[in-house]
PDB file of C-alpha atoms in Angstrom:
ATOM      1  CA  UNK D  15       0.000   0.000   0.000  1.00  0.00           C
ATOM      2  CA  UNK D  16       2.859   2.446   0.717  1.00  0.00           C
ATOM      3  CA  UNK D  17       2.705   3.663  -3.415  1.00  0.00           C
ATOM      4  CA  UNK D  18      -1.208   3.001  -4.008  1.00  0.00           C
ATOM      5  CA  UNK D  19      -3.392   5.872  -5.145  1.00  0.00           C
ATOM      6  CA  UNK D  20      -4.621   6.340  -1.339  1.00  0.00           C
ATOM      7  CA  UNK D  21      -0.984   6.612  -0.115  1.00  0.00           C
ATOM      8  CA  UNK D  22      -0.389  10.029  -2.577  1.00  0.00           C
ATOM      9  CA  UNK D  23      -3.303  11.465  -1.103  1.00  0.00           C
ATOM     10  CA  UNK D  24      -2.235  10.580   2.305  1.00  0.00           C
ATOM     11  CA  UNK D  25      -5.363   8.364   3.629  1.00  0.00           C
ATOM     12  CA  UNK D  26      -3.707   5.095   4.420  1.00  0.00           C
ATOM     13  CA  UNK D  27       0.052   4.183   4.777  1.00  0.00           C
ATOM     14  CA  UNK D  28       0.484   8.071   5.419  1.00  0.00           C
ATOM     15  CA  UNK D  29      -1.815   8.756   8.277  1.00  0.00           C
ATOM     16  CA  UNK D  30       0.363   8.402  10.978  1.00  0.00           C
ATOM     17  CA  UNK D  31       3.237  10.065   9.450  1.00  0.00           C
ATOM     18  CA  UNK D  32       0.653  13.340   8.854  1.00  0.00           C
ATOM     19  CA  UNK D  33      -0.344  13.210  12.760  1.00  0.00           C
ATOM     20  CA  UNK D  34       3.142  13.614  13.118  1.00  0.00           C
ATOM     21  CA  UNK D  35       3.972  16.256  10.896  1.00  0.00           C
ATOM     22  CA  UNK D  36       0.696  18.312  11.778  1.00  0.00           C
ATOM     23  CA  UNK D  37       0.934  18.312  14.997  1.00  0.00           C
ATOM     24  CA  UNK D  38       1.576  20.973  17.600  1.00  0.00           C
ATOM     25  CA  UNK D  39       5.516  20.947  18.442  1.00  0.00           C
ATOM     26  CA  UNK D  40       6.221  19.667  22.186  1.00  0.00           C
ATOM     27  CA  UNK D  41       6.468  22.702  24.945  1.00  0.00           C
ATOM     28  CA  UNK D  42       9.934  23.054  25.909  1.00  0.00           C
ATOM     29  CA  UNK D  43      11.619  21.332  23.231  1.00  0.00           C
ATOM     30  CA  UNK D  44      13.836  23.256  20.715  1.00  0.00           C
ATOM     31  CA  UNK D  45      14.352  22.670  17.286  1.00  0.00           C
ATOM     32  CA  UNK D  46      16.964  23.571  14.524  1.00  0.00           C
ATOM     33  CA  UNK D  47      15.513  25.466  11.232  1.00  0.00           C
ATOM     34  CA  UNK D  48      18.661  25.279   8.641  1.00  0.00           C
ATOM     35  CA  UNK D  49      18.615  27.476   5.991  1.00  0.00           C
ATOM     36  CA  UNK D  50      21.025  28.687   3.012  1.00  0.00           C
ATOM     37  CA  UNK D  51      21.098  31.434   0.839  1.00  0.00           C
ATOM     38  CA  UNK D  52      23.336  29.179  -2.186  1.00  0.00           C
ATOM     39  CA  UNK D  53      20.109  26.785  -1.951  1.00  0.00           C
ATOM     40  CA  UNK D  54      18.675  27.127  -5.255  1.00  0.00           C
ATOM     41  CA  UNK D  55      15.567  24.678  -4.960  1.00  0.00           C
ATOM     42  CA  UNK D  56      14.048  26.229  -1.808  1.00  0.00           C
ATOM     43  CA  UNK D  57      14.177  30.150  -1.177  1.00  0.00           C
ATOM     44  CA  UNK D  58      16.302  30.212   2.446  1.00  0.00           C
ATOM     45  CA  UNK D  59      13.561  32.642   3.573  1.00  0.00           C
ATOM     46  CA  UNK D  60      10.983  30.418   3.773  1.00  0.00           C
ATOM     47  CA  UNK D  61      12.901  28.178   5.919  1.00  0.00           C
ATOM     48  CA  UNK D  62      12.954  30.290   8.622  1.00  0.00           C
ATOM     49  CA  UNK D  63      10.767  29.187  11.630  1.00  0.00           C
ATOM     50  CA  UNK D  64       9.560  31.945  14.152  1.00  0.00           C
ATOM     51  CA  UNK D  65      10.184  29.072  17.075  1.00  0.00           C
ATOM     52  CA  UNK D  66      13.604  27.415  16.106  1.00  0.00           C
ATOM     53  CA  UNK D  67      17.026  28.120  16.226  1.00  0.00           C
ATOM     54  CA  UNK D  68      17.507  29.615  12.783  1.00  0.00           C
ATOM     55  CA  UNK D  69      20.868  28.604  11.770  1.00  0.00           C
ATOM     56  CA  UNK D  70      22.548  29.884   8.035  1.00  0.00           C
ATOM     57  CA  UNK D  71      24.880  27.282   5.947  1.00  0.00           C
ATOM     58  CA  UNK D  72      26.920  28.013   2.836  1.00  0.00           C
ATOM     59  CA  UNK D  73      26.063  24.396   1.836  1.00  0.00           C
ATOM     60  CA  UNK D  74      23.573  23.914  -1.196  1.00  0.00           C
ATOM     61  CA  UNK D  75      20.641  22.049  -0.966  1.00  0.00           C
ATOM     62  CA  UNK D  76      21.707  18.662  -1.658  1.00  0.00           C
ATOM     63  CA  UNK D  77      24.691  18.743  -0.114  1.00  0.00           C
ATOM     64  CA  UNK D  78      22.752  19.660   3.522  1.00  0.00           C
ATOM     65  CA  UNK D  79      22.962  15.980   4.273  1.00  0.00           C
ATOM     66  CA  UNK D  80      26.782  15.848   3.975  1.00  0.00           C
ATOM     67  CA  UNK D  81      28.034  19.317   5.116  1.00  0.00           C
ATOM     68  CA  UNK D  82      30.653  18.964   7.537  1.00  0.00           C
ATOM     69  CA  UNK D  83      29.277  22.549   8.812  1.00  0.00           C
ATOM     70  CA  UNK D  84      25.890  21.514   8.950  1.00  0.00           C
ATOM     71  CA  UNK D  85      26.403  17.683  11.097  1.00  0.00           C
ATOM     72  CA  UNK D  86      28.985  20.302  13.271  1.00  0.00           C
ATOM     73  CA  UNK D  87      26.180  22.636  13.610  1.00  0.00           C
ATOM     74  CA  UNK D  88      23.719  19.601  14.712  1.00  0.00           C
ATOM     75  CA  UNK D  89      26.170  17.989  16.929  1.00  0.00           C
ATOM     76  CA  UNK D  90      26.795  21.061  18.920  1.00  0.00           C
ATOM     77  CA  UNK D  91      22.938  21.794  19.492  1.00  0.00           C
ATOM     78  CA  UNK D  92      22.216  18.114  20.319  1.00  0.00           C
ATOM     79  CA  UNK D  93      25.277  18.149  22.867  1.00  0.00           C
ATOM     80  CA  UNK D  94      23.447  21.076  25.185  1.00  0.00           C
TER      81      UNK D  94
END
């Protein structure tokens, strides 16, 4: 079921996942909201969260996922 019609529209193997997603963030929990202005698929700006940690990379969008600045960046905020 995970790539039937009802999972695109987000009735069946998605529901959980969109309870998730939708729902209000934990109080007293922070959260990281990583932006960059060399991302060329996403516009940095609407990235930024009111309620996170806004943090700015130089890295471009795919290479979020292996920017040494970016797991450095994580690493730090995770080790508070």
């Amino acid at each position: 079921k995970m790539f039937s019609h009802l999972c695109v529209k987000g009735e069946e193997c998605c529901a959980e996942e969109r309870q998730h997603v939708t729902a209000k963030f934990p109080k007293g929990k922070q959260y990281l909201a990583l932006h960059s202005k060399h991302d060329e698929i996403v516009a940095w700006t609407s990235c930024l969260d009111t309620h996170a940690q806004n943090v700015e990379t130089t890295s471009s969008h795919m290479g979020m996922g292996i920017s040494r600045d970016v797991w450095k960046t994580v690493a730090t905020v995770l080790s508070k």
